[in-house]
Each structure stands twice: as C-alpha cells, then as structure tokens.
Coordinates of C-alpha atoms in Angstrom, one line a residue:
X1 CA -11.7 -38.3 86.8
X2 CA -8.4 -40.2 86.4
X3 CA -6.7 -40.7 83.1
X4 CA -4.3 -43.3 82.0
X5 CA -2.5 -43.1 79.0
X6 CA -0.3 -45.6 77.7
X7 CA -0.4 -45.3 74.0
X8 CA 2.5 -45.5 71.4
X9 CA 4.6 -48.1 73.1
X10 CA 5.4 -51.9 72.9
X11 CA 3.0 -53.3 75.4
X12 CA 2.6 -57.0 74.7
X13 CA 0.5 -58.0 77.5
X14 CA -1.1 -57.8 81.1
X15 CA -0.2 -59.4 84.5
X16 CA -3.0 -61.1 86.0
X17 CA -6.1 -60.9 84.6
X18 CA -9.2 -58.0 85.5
X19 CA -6.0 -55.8 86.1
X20 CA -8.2 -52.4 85.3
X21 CA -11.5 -53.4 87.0
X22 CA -10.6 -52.7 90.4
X23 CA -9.3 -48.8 89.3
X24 CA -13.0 -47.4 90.1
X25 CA -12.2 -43.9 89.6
X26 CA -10.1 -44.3 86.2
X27 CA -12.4 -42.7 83.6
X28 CA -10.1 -42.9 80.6
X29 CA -7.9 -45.4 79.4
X30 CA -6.1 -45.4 76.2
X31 CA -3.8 -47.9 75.6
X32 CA -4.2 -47.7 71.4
X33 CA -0.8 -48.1 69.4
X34 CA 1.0 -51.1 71.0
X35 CA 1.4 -54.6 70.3
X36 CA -1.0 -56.4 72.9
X37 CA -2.5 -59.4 72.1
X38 CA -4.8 -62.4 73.4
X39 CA -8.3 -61.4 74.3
X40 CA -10.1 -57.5 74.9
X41 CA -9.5 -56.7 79.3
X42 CA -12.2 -55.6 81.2
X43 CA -12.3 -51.9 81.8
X44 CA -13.2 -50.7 85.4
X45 CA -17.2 -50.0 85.5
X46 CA -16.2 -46.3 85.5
X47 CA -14.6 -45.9 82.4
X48 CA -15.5 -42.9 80.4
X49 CA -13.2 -43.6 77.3
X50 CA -12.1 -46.6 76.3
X51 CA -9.4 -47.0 73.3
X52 CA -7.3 -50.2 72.7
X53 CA -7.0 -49.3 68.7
X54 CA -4.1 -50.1 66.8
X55 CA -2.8 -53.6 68.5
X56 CA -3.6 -57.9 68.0
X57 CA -6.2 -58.4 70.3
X58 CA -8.5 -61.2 69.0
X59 CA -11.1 -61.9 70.9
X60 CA -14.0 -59.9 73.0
X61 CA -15.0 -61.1 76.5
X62 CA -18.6 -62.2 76.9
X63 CA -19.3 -59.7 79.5
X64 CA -17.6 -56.7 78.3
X65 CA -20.8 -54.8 77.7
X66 CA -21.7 -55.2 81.5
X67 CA -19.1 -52.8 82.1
X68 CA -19.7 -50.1 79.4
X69 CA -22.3 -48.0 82.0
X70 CA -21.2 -45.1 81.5
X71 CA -19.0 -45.5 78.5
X72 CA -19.0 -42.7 76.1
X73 CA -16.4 -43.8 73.4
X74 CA -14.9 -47.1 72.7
X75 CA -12.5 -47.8 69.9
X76 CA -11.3 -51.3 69.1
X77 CA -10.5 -50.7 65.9
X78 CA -7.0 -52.2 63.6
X79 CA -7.1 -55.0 65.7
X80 CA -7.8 -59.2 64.4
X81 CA -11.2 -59.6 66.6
X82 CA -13.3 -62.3 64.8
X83 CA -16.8 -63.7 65.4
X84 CA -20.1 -61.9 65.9
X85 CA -20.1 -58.1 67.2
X86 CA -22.5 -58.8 70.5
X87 CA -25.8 -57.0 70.6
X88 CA -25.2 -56.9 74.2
X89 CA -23.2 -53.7 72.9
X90 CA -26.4 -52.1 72.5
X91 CA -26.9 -51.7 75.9
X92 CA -24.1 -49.2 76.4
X93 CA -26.5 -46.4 76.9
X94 CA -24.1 -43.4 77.5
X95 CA -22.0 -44.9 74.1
X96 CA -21.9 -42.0 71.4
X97 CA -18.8 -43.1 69.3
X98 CA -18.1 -46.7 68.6
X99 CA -15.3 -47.8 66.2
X100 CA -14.7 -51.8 65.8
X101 CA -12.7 -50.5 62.1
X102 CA -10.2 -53.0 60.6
X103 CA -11.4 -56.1 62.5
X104 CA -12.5 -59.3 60.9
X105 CA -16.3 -59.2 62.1
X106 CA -18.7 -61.6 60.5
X107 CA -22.4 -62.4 60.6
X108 CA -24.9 -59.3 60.4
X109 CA -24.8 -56.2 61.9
X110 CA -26.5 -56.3 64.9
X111 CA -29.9 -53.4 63.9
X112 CA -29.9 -52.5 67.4
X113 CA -26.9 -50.4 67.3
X114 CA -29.4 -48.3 64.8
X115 CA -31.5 -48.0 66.7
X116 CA -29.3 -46.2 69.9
X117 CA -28.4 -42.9 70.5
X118 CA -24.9 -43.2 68.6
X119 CA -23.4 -40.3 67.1
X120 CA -20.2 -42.5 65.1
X121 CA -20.7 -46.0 64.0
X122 CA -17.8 -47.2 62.1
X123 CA -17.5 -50.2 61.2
X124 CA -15.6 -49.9 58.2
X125 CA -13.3 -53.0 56.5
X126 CA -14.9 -56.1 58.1
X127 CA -16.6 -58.7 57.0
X128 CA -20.4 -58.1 58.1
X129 CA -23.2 -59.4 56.0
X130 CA -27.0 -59.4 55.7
X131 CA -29.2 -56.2 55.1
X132 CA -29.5 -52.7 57.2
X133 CA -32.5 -52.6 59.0
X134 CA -35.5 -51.0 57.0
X135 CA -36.7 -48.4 60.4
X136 CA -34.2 -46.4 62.3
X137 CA -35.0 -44.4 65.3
X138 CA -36.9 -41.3 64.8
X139 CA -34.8 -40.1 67.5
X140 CA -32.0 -40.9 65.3
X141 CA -28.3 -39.0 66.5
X142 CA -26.0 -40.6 63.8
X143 CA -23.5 -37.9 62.6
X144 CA -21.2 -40.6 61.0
X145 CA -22.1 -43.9 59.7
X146 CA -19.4 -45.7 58.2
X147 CA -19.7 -49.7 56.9
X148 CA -17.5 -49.0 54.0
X149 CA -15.8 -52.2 53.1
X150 CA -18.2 -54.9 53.2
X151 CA -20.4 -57.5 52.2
X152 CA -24.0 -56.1 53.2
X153 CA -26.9 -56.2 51.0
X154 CA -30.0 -55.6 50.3
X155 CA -31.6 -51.3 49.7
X156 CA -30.9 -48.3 51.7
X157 CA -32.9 -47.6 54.5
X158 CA -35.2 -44.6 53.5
X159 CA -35.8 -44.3 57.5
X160 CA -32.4 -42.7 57.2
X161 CA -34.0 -39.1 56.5
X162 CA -34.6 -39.1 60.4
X163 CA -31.1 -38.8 60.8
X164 CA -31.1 -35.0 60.3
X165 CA -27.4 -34.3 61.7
X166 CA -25.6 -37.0 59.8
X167 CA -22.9 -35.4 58.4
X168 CA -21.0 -38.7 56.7
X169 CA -22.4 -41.3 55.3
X170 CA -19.9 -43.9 53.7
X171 CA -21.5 -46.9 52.4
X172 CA -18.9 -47.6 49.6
X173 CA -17.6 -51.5 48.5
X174 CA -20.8 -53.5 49.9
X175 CA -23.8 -55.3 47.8
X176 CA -26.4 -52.7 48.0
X177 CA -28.9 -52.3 45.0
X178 CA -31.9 -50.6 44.2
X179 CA -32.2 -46.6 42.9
X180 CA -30.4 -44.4 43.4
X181 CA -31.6 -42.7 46.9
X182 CA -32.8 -39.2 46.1
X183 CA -34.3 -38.4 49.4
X184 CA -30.8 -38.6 51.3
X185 CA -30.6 -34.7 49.4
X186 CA -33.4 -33.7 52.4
X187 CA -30.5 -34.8 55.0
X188 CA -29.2 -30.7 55.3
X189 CA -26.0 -31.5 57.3
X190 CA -24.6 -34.4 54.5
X191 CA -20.9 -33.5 54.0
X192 CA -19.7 -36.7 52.4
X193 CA -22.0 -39.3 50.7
X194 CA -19.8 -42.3 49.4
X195 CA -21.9 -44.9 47.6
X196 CA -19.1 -46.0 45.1
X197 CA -18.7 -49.8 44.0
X198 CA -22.3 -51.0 44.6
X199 CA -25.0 -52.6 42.5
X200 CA -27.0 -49.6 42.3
X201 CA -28.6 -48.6 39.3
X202 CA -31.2 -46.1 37.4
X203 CA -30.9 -42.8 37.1
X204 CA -29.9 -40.0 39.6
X205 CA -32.6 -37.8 39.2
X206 CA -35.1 -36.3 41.9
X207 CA -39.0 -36.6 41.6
X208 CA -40.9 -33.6 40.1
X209 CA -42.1 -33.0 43.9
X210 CA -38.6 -32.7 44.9
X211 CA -37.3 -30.1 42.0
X212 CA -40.0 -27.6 43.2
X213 CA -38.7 -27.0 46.6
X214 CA -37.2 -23.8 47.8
X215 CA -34.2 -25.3 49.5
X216 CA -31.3 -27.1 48.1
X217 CA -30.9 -30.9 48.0
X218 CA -27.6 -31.7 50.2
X219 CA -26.7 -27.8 50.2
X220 CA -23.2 -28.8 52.2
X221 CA -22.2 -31.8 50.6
X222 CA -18.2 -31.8 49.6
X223 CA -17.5 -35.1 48.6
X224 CA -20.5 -37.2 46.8
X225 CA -19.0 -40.2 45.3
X226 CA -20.9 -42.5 42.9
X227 CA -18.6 -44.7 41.1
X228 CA -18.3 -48.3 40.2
X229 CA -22.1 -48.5 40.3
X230 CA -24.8 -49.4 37.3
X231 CA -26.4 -45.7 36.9
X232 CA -27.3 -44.5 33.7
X233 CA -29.5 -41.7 31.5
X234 CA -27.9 -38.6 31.9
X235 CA -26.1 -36.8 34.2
X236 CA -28.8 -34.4 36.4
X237 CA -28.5 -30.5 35.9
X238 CA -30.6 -30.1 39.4
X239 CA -27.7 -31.8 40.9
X240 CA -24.9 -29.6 40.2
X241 CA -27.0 -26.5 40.8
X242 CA -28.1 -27.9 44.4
X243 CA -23.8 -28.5 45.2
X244 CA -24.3 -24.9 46.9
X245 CA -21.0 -26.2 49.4
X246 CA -18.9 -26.6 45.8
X247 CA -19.8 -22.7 44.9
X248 CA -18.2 -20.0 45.7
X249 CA -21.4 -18.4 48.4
X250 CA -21.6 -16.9 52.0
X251 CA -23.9 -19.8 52.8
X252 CA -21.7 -22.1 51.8
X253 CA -18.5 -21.2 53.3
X254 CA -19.4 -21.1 56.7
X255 CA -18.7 -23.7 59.6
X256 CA -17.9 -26.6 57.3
X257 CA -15.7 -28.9 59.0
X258 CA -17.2 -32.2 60.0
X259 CA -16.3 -33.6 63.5
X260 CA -18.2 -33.0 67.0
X261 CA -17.2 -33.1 70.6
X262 CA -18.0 -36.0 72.2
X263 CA -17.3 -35.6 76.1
X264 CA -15.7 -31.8 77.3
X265 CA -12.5 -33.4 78.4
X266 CA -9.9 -31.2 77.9
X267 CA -10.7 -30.5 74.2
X268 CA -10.9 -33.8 73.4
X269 CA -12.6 -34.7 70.1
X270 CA -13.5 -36.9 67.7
X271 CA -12.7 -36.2 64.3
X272 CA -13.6 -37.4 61.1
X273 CA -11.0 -37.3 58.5
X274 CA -10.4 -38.4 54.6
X275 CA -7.3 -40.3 53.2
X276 CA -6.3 -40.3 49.6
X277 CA -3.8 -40.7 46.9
X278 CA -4.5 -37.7 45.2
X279 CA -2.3 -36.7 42.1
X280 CA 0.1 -39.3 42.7
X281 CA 0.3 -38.9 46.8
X282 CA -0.9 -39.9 50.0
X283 CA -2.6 -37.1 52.0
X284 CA -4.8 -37.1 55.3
X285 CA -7.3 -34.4 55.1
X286 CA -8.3 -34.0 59.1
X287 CA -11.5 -31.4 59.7
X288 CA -10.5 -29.8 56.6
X289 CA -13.3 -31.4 54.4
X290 CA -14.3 -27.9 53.1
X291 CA -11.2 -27.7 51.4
X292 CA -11.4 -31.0 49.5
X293 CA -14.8 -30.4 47.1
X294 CA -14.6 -33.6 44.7
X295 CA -17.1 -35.6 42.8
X296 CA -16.6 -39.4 41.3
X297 CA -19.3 -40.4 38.7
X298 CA -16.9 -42.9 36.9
X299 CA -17.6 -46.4 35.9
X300 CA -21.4 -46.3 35.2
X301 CA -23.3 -46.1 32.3
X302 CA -24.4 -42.4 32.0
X303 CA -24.9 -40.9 29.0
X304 CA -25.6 -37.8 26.4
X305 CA -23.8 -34.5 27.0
X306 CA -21.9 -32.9 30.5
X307 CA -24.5 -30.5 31.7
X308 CA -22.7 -27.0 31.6
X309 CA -24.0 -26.3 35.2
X310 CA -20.9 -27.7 36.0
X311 CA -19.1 -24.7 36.0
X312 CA -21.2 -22.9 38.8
X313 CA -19.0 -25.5 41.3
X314 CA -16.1 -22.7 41.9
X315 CA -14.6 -24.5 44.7
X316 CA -14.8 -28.3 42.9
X317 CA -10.7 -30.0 43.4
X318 CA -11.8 -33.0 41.3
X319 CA -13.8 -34.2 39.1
X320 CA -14.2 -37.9 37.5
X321 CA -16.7 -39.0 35.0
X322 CA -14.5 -41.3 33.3
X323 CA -15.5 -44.5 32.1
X324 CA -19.0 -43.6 30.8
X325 CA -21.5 -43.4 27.7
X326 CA -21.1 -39.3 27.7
X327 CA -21.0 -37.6 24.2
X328 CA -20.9 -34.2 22.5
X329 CA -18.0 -31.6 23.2
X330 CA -16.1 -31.1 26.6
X331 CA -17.6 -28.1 28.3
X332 CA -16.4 -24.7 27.9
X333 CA -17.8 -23.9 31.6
X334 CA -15.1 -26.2 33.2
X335 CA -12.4 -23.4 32.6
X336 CA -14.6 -21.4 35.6
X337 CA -13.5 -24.2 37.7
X338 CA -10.2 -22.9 38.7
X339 CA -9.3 -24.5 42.2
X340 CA -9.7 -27.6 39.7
X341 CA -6.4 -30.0 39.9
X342 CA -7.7 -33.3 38.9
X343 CA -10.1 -33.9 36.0
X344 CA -10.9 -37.2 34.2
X345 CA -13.3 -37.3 31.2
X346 CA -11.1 -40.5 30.0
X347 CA -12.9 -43.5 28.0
X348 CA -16.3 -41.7 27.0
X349 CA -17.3 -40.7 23.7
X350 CA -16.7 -37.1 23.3
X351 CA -15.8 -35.2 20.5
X352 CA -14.5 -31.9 19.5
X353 CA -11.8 -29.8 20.6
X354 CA -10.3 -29.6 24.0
X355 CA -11.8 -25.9 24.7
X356 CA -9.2 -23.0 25.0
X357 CA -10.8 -22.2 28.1
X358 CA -8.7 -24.9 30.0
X359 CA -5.5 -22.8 29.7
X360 CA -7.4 -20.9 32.6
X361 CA -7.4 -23.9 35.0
X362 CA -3.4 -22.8 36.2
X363 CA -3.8 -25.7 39.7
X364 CA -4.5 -28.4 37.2
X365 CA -2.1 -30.8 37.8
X366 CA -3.4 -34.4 37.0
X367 CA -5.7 -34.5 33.4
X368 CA -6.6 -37.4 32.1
X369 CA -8.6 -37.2 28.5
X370 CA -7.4 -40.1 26.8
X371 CA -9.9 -43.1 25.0
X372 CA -12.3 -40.2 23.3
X373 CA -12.6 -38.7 19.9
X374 CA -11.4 -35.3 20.6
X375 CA -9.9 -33.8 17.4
X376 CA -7.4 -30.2 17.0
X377 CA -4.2 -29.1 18.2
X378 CA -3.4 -29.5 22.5
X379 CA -3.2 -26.4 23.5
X380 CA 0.7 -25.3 24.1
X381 CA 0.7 -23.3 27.4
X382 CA 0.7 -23.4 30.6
X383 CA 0.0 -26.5 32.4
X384 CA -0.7 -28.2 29.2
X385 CA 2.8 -28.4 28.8
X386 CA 3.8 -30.5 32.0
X387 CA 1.1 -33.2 30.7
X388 CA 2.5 -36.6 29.6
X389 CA 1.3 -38.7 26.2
X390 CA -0.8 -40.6 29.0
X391 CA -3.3 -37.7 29.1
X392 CA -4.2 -37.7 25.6
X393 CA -3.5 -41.7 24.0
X394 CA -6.2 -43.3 22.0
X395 CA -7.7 -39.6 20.8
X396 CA -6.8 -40.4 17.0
X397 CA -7.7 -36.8 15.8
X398 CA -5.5 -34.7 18.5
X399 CA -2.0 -33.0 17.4
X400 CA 0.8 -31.5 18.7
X401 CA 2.8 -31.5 21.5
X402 CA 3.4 -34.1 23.6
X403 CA 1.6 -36.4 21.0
X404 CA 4.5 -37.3 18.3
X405 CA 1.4 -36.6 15.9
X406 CA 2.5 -33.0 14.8
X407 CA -0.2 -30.5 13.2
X408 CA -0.7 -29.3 9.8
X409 CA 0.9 -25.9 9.1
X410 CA -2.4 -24.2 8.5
X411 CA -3.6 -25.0 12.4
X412 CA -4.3 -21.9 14.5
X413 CA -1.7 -20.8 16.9
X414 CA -2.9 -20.6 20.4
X415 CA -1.8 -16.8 21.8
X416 CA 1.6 -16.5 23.2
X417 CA 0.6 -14.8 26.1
X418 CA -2.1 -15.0 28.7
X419 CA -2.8 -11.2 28.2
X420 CA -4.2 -12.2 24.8
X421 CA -5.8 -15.0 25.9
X422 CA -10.2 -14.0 25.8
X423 CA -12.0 -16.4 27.7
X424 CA -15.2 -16.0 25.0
X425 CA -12.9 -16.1 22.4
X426 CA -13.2 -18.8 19.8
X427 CA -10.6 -20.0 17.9
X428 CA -10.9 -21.8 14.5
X429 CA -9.3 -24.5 14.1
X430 CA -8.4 -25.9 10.1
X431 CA -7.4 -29.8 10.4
X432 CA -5.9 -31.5 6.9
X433 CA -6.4 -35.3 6.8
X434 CA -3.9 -37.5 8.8
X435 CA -2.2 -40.6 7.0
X436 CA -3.3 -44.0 7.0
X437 CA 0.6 -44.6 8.8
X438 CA -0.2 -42.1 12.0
X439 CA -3.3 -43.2 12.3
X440 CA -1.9 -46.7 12.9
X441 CA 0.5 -45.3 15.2
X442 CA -1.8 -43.3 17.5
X443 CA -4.3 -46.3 17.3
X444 CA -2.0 -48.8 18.3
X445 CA 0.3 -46.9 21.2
X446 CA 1.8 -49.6 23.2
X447 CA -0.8 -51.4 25.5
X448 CA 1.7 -51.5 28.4
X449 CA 1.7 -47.9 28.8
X450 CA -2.0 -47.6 29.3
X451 CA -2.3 -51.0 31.3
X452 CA 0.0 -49.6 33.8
X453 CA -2.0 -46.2 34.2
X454 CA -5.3 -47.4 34.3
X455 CA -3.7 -50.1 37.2
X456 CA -2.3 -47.0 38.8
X457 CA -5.8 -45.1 38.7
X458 CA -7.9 -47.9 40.1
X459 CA -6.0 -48.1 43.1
X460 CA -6.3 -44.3 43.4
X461 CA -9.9 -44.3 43.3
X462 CA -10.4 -47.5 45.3
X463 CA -8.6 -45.7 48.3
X464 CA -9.7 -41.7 48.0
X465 CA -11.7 -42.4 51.1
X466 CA -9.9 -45.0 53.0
X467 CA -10.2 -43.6 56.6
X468 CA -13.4 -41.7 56.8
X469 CA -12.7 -41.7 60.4
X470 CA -9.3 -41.3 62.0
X471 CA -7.4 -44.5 63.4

C-alpha cells in the first residue's frame, strides 16, 4: 500500500483537477497542516486514510462518498466547510473514525452516521441542530462520540447503553434537557462524560434498582463534568463511592488510557486527547487520561452538605463545586485527597472553619474559597502561604494572613512544624468580635479584583476540554 505524505507545508492548491484519483494503489494520503483552499479533491477509490485537517477548504464534492470504499479514517477537520454533512457519508462502510471538527456545518446531524459501525465521531464546534436520534444500533461500535459545541436539542438517547465500549462521551455547550441520565453509569468502559453547559436539570441520583447492584456505576470514569447545567437536591454519596478509577485500587489502575488502533499500519493510532488551562496554563494531556481524575459540578443549584465520601477519591486533581446552594462545614475528608491541586468550593454557603486537614494537600496549587461564610484564622503553612487575597475575598469572618483582617491575640496558633501536625487533631479556635470598620472593608473589597478572576475562571472552565480528540 503506498503512502503519501505531505503534511506541515504551504500547499495552496492542486494542478488540474481529480489529481489523486488515478493513483489506484495510494492507500494513504495525508495532506493535513497546509494552507489549501477551494473545494475537498477526490481521493483515489483505494484510499485507506484520508486526512486534509488543518487547511481552508470550503466546500465537499457531491460525489466524495462514492469513493470512500474502503476508507477507514477521514479527517476534515479545522477547515471552513459549510452546508449540510451528506448522509451519502453513511455509506462509507469500512469508515471507523470520522472527524469533520472545527467546520461550520449546519442543518441536523444526519442519524445514519449512528447508526454505522463507527468507532470516533467528532463533530465537535459546528453548527448542527435538531435532536440525536432516539434508537442507536444494537450493534453499536462508538468508542468516542464527540458533538461538543453545538446547538442540538432535544434528550439523550437512552439507546446509548448499547454502546458498551464507548469510552468518551462529550456532549458539552448544546441544548439538551431532560434528567440527568443515570443509566450511562451501566456503560463500564466510560472514561470521560462531559455534559457541562446544558439545560439539564433534577437530581443526579440512581433509582433504588440501580443502588443494589454488585458492580460499580462508570467504575473507570476520570473526567465526569456537569457544570453550567440546572441540577439540584444534593450532591449523591453513591456517586463518589462508584468513582472506583478516582481511588487509589488494583482494579482501577490498570489499562486506562483511552485511544484504540484503527488500521495496523505501522503503529498508527488514533488517539483521544484533553486540552486545558489548568492552574493558569495551557496543557495537552494525550493518552494519559488516567493521570488527570477531575470532577466539575459548578454552576447548578445543588444543595445541603458535601458528602464526606469525597475523600475515598485518592487519585482526584480537581475538584469544582462552586457556584452552588451547598451548606454546613468544608469537609475534613478532602485533606485525604492529596494528588489534589485545584479545588473550588467558591460562592456557596458554607460555614465554619477551613479544616486543619488542608495543610496536608502539599500539590495544591490553585484554591479558590472565596463568597462563603467561613470564619477562624487561614491556616499559616505550607501552601496556604503562596495563596493570594483572591482565594479567600467576601468570607467576612476569616483572619490572618493574606487577608489584611488580622486575628485576635487569643486565636490558636496553628503548629510550627508538620511533625506536630495530627490529622485527627482538633484545634479550638476563640474568635473576639470584628469592628463595624473591617467588616466594611472585607464586605466591600474592590469589585474589579473579583470581576477580573471570575472572567479569568470562566474561560478556564469553558475550555478544560477543548480537544477531546487530537487535531
């Protein structure tokens, strides 16, 4: 099988048209990464892989389908194609990854391309409407479906469950609604489940029938992403203690990177990967999703107290349930978490102290615990010292450093050194009344400082799964 490769250069178009179709033993053809323009060529009937990704193209040819036969992967994705995606695509029977990504599609999303033997379908940041079909193919191959990005309605297919080896699942920025979809926790193989910015709503619970069974709900699953959507009632205690891939187990530590070979050509795969601005940074994550456990239930409407089964997740990196109803005191349990480096429990309504135990949580590097009522001294050690005002603004009973609030003399000293640190200690904390005048000045921190952050924070979350799968 022949192979021509002409990626990565400044290509800006062909001489003569049908230039590849009389090549009839060229079975892979990648010409991603250039600047070519004008409308999709032809490939040669042969053709194996098919990759023009990453140039201006901007239109399809009517007949393009007719010589996908034996096609196994086609990427047009990051290019300006417009119009309809053809259901003619469908007919690619040999196709097992398609990616039309970053293209300005419109109309619905053809159902037939559920109903093939894909493995990849991403279709993520275009412009498709309508509703998913309601039946998928029992025979169903999926391991990545990706439409994150755009305007499709309607409820999740429950037929979905047939897809046993689906491993991603990124539905994120679209107009679904309904309940939240419990059953996707039978899908055994789910690594990433991103359902943020939706119109979901109710609570994430399971059915009684569901809490009796042996196995775990979604026993792999490393990034399950919720945000931006209308859930409420508390936050589920069978959830966290089903997050077997976020513990530190045997079970869950094996063979968990998410990709799959798509045609034994020299090693050639297809990988799935996650970009994010994480802490302040950009960073791919490629095949390493077992190293990036997080969890996003910010922006909803949950309520009452965190569970303390949060602490079982050993291996969680962040965690986000800002921007909610939740109440009581901040969990002692998350000082257990300690591969922990991002945690927001910002705008909520909890109260107390911010537990000793979080001088344990030495990778934490972003907190954000502002917008509560937490009350007592911030604890003077460690990380807690590299922490910015930013991290603690609008808690009006919270002293010491970096707040200019300073405690009362009588306030317990936190232990100068780790060795003398107990993790079941408790200390007791004596508070004497603040003035009227800090009060004021706590309460009424200049609004441009937080405007800025929460600006900042948005567009964090917005892109912490931007390419689901690779360019």
């Amino acid at each position: 099988m022949a192979t021509l490769n002409l990626s990565y250069n400044v290509f800006t178009g062909f001489e003569g048209d049908n230039l590849f179709v009389p090549l009839i033993y060229l079975g892979i053809l990648d010409l991603h990464s250039n600047m070519l323009n004008g409308s999709i060529p032809l490939p040669p009937p042969s053709i194996v892989v098919y990759d023009l990704s990453d140039n201006l193209f901007s239109s399809l040819p009517p007949n393009l389908a007719s010589n996908l036969e034996f096609t196994v992967y086609l990427s047009l994705s990051k290019n300006s194609l417009t119009g309809a995606i053809p259901g003619s695509i469908c007919n690619a029977s040999y196709l097992q990854v398609l990616d039309l990504s970053y293209n300005y599609f419109t109309s619905e999303l053809p159902h037939c391309l559920l109903e093939t033997r894909l493995a990849v379908l991403n279709l993520k940041k275009n412009k498709l409407s309508g509703s998913l079909p309601q039946v998928i193919s029992e025979d169903c191959r999926f391991r990545t479906i990706d439409l994150n990005g755009n305007n499709i309605s309607g409820t999740l297919p429950k037929f979905l469950v047939n897809c046993t080896s689906l491993e991603v699942l990124d539905l994120g920025n679209n107009e679904l609604h309904g309940m939240f979809p419990y059953w996707l926790g039978d899908l055994k193989n789910l690594r990433v489940l991103v359902l943020r910015s939706n119109k979901l709503y109710g609570p994430v619970s399971m059915p009684r029938s569901h809490l009796g069974s042996n196995d775990s709900a979604s026993p792999m699953l490393q990034i399950f992403y919720i945000s931006s959507n209308y859930f409420n009632g508390t936050l589920p205690k069978e959830c966290f203690k089903n997050l077997n891939s976020m513990m530190n187990n045997s079970k869950a530590s094996t063979s968990l990177t998410v990709g799959f070979k798509y045609l034994d050509l020299g090693g050639n795969y297809y990988q799935n990967s996650a970009t994010v601005t994480f802490k302040g940074s950009k960073v791919t994550f490629v095949s390493t999703l077992a190293m990036f456990n997080s969890l996003d239930f910010s922006g909803n409407n949950f309520e009452g107290e965190i569970p303390q089964e949060i602490g079982e997740l050993k291996m969680l990196l962040m965690l986000n349930m800002s921007h909610n109803a939740l109440n009581g005191t901040i969990p002692t349990e998350i000082g257990d978490l300690q591969q922990l480096e991002s945690l927001d429990l910002s705008s909520n309504e909890l109260t107390g102290n911010i537990p000793e135990e979080l001088i344990l949580l030495t990778f934490l590097s972003s907190l954000n615990l502002s917008h509560n009522n937490l009350v007592g001294k911030v604890p003077p050690l460690r990380q807690f010292l590299t922490f910015t005002n930013n991290s603690y603004l609008y808690n009006p009973g919270l002293c010491g450093k970096p707040l200019t609030v300073q405690c009362g003399a009588t306030l317990a000293v936190f232990p100068a050194s780790v060795a003398e640190f107990s993790v079941h200690g408790t200390w007791l904390f004596i508070f004497t009344e603040l003035g009227f005048v800090v009060g004021l000045a706590v309460v009424f921190v200049p609004l441009m400082v937080w405007n800025e952050w929460r600006e900042q924070f948005n567009k964090r979350v917005d892109r912490f799964l931007r390419h689901v799968l690779p360019f």
